[in-house]
C-alpha positions as CSV (number, residue, x, y, z in Angstrom):
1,X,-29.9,-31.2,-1.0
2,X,-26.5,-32.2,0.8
3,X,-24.5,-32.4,-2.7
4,X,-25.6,-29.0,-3.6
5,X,-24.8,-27.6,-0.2
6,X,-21.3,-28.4,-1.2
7,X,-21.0,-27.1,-4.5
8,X,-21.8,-23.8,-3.0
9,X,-19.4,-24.2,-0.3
10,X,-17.0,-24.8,-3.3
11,X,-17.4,-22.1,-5.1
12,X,-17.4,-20.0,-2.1
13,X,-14.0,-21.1,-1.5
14,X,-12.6,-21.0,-5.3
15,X,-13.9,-17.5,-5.3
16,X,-11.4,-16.0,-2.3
17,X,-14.5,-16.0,-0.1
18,X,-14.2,-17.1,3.8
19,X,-17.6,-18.2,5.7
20,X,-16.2,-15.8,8.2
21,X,-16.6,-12.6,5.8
22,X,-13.2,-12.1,5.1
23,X,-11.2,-11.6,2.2
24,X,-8.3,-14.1,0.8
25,X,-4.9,-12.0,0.9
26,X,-2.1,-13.5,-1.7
27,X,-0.6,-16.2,0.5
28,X,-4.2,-18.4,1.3
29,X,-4.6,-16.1,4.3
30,X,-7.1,-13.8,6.0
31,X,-7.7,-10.8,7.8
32,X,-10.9,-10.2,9.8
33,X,-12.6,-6.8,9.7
34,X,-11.4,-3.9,12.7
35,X,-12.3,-1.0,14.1
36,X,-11.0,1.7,13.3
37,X,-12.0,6.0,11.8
38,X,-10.8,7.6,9.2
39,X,-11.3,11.7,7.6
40,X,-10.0,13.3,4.5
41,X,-8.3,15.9,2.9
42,X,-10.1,18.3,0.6
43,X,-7.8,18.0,-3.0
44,X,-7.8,21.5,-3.7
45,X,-5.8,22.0,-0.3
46,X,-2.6,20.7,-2.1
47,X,-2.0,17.7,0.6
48,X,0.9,15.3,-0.3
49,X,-1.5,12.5,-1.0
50,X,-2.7,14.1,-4.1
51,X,0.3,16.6,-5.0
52,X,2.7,13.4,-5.2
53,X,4.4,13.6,-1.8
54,X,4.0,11.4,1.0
55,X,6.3,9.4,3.4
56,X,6.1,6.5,1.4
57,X,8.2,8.5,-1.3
58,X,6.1,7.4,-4.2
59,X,6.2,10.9,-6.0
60,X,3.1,11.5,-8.7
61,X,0.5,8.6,-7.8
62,X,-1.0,8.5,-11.2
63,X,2.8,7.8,-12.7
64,X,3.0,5.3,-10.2
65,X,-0.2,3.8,-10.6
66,X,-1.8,4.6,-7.5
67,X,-4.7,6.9,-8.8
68,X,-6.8,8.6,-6.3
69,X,-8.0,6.0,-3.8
70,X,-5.3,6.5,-1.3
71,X,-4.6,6.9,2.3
72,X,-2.3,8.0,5.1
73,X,-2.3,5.7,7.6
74,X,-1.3,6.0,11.5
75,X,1.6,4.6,13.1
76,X,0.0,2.2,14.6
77,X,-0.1,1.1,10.7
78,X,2.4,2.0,9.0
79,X,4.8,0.4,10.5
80,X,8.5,3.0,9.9
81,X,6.9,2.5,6.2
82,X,6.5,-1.3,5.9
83,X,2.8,-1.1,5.2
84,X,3.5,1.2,1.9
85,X,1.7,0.0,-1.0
86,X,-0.7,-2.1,0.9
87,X,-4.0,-2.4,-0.2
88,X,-7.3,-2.0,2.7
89,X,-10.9,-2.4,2.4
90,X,-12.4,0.3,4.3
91,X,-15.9,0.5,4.8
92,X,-18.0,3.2,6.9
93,X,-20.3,1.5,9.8
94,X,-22.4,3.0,13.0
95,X,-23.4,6.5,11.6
96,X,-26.5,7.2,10.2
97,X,-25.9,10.6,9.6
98,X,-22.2,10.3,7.5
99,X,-22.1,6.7,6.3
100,X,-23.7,6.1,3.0
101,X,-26.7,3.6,2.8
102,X,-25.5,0.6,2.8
103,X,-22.3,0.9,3.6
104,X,-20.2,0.8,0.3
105,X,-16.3,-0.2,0.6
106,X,-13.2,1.0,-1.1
107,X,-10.4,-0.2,-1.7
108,X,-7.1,2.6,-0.8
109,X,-3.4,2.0,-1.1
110,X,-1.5,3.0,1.7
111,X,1.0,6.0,0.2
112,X,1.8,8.1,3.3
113,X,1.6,8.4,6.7
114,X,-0.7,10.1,9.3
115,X,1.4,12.1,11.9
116,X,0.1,11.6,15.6
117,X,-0.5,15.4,16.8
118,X,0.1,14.9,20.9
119,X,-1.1,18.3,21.3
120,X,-4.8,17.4,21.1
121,X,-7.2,13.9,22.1
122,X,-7.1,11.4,20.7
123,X,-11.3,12.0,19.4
124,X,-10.6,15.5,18.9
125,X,-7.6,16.0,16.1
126,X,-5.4,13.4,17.7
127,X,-6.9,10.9,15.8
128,X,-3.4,9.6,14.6
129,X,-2.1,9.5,17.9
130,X,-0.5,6.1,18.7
131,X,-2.1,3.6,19.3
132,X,-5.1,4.7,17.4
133,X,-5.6,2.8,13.5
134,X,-6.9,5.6,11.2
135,X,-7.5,6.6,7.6
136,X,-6.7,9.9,6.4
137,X,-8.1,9.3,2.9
138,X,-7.9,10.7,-0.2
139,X,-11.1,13.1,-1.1
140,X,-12.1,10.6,-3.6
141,X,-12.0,7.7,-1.6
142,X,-13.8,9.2,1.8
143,X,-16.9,10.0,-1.1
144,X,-17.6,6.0,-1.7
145,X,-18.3,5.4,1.8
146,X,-19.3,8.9,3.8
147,X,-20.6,12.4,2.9
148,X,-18.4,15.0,2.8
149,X,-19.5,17.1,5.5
150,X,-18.6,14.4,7.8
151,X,-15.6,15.5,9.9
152,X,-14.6,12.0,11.5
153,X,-16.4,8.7,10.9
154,X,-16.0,5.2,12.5
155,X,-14.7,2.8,9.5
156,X,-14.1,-1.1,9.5
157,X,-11.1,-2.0,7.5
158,X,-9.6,-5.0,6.8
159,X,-6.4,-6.1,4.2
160,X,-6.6,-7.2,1.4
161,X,-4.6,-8.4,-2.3
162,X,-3.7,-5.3,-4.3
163,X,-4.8,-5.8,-8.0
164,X,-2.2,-4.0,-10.2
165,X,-1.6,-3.7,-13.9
166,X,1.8,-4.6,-15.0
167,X,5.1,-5.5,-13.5
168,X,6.7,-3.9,-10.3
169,X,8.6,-0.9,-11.1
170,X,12.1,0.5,-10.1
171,X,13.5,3.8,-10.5
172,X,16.9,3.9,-10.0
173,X,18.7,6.8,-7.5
174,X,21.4,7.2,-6.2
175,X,25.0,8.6,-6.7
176,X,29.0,7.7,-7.2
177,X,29.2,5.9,-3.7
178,X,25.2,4.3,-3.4
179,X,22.3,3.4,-4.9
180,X,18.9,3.7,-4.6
181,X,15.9,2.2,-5.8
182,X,12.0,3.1,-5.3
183,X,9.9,-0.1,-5.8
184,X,6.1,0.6,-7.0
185,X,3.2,-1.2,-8.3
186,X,3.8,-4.0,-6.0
187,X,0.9,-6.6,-6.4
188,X,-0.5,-9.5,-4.0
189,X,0.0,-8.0,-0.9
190,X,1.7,-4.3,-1.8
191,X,3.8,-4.9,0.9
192,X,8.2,-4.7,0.6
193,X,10.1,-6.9,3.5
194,X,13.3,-7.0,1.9
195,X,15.2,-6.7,-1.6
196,X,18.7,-7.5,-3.0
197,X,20.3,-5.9,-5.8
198,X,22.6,-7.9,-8.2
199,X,25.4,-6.1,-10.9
200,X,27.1,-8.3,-13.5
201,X,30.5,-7.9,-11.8
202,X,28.8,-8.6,-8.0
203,X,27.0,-10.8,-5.9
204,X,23.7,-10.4,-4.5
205,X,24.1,-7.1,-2.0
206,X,21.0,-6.9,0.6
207,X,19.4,-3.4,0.7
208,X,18.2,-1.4,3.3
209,X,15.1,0.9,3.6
210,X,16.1,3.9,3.8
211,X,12.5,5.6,4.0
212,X,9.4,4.6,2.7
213,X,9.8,2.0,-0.2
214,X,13.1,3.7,-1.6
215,X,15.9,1.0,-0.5
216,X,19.3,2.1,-0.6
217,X,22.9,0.7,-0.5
218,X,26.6,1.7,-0.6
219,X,28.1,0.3,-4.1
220,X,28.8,2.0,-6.9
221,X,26.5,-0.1,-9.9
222,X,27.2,1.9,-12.7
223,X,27.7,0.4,-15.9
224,X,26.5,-3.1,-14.7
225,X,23.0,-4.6,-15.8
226,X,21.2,-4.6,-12.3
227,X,19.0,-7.5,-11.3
228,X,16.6,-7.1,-8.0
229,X,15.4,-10.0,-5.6
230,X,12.2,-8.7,-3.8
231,X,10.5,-10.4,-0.8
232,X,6.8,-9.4,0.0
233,X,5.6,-8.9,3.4
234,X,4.2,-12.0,4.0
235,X,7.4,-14.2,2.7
236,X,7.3,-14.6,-1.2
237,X,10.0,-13.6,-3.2
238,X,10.6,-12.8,-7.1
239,X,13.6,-12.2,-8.7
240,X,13.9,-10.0,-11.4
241,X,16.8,-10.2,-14.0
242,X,18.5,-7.6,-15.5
243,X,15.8,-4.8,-15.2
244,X,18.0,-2.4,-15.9
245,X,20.4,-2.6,-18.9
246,X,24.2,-1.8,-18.7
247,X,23.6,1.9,-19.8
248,X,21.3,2.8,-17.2
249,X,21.2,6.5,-15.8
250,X,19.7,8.2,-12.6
251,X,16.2,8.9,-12.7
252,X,15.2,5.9,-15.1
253,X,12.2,3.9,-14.4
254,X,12.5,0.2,-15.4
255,X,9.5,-2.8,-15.1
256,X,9.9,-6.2,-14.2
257,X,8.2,-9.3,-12.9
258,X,5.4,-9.3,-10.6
259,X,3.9,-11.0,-7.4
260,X,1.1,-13.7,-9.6
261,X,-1.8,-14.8,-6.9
């Protein structure tokens, strides 16, 4: 009885699964469930989360492989834009009326942010007000876990690995004086900390974040192979060689290596 009290403890544990209820993030961590509420935004009204704005700066999600299950977060979230491209269970909880039976979770990458509206309370369309932690999802992802003629539900959320196809991705801005890069399709944790940018003819420069995940800084690159150094949120790093090749223009989109769990 003892010995298979174990195995099942071990497989518990080579499966990413905590006897807490939590969920493994990339770096052997975890994150606890909170309280927190979330709406949506009907698609057809054009909002930046599906017409490929958003302060994260991501452009068109699908081109930048962030689909429909998305989300604006607060500010107590998002962090002057550090939590874009982080991934977040959500799940709908303590409303028999909205919630869906059993309370279903999705998973939503954080691509913008919620603005506070001071104007209103905070349980009455201030429900981004700081220091509130809400979910303006996407239409798509409020329909896995709460009907749509819910106005504002309670959600617990909690973060967790992003699972994306692919390398990371940088398209390349900029002008004579500065460049710019927007990093997407970030995996393990979603999060960017901090990234370096290398020429042929330079050392590694440290970039800024200028807003959201575009990172910016004042050299002129052209006509260099660039190479990028990228640091997760929670501490890991990779390097990426020569993503771009000497010829590179503005505008381009170039893969490279990714965050491996």
């Amino acid at each position: 009885m003892m010995s298979s009290v174990l195995v099942f403890l071990l497989l518990l544990l080579l499966s990413g699964v905590s006897l807490c209820g939590c969920i493994r993030l990339g770096n052997g961590g975890y994150e606890d469930w909170r309280m927190g509420s979330a709406t949506y935004i009907k698609e057809s009204l054009g909002h930046p989360l599906n017409d490929g704005g958003g302060a994260c700066g991501y452009g068109d999600l699908d081109i930048f492989r962030y689909g429909r299950y998305t989300a604006g977060v607060s500010g107590a979230l998002f962090g002057r834009g550090s939590a874009c491209g982080g991934c977040y269970e959500v799940r709908c909880v303590n409303h028999v009326l909205w919630c869906l039976r059993g309370s279903p979770t999705v998973v939503v990458t954080a691509t913008d942010f919620c603005a506070p509206n001071l104007g209103l309370p905070d349980d009455y369309g201030g429900w981004c007000n700081f220091p509130k932690e809400h979910f303006e999802l996407s239409e798509a992802a409020f329909l896995r876990v709460a009907k749509a003629k819910a106005d504002i539900v309670p959600v617990q959320f909690r973060r967790v690995s992003c699972d994306r196809a692919g390398g990371m991705r940088f398209t390349i801005t900029g002008g004579a004086s500065f460049l710019q890069v927007l990093i997407t399709n970030v995996a393990a944790d979603g999060e960017v900390a901090a990234v370096k940018v290398k020429g042929s003819r330079t050392g590694w420069i440290p970039m800024g974040r200028n807003w959201g995940q575009n990172w910016q800084c004042d050299a002129d690159l052209r006509g260099q192979p660039l190479s990028f150094e990228v640091a997760s949120g929670r501490g890991r790093t990779v390097t990426a060689y020569s993503v771009a090749p000497a010829d590179w223009m503005f505008a381009q989109t170039f893969e490279g290596k990714q965050f491996v769990e």
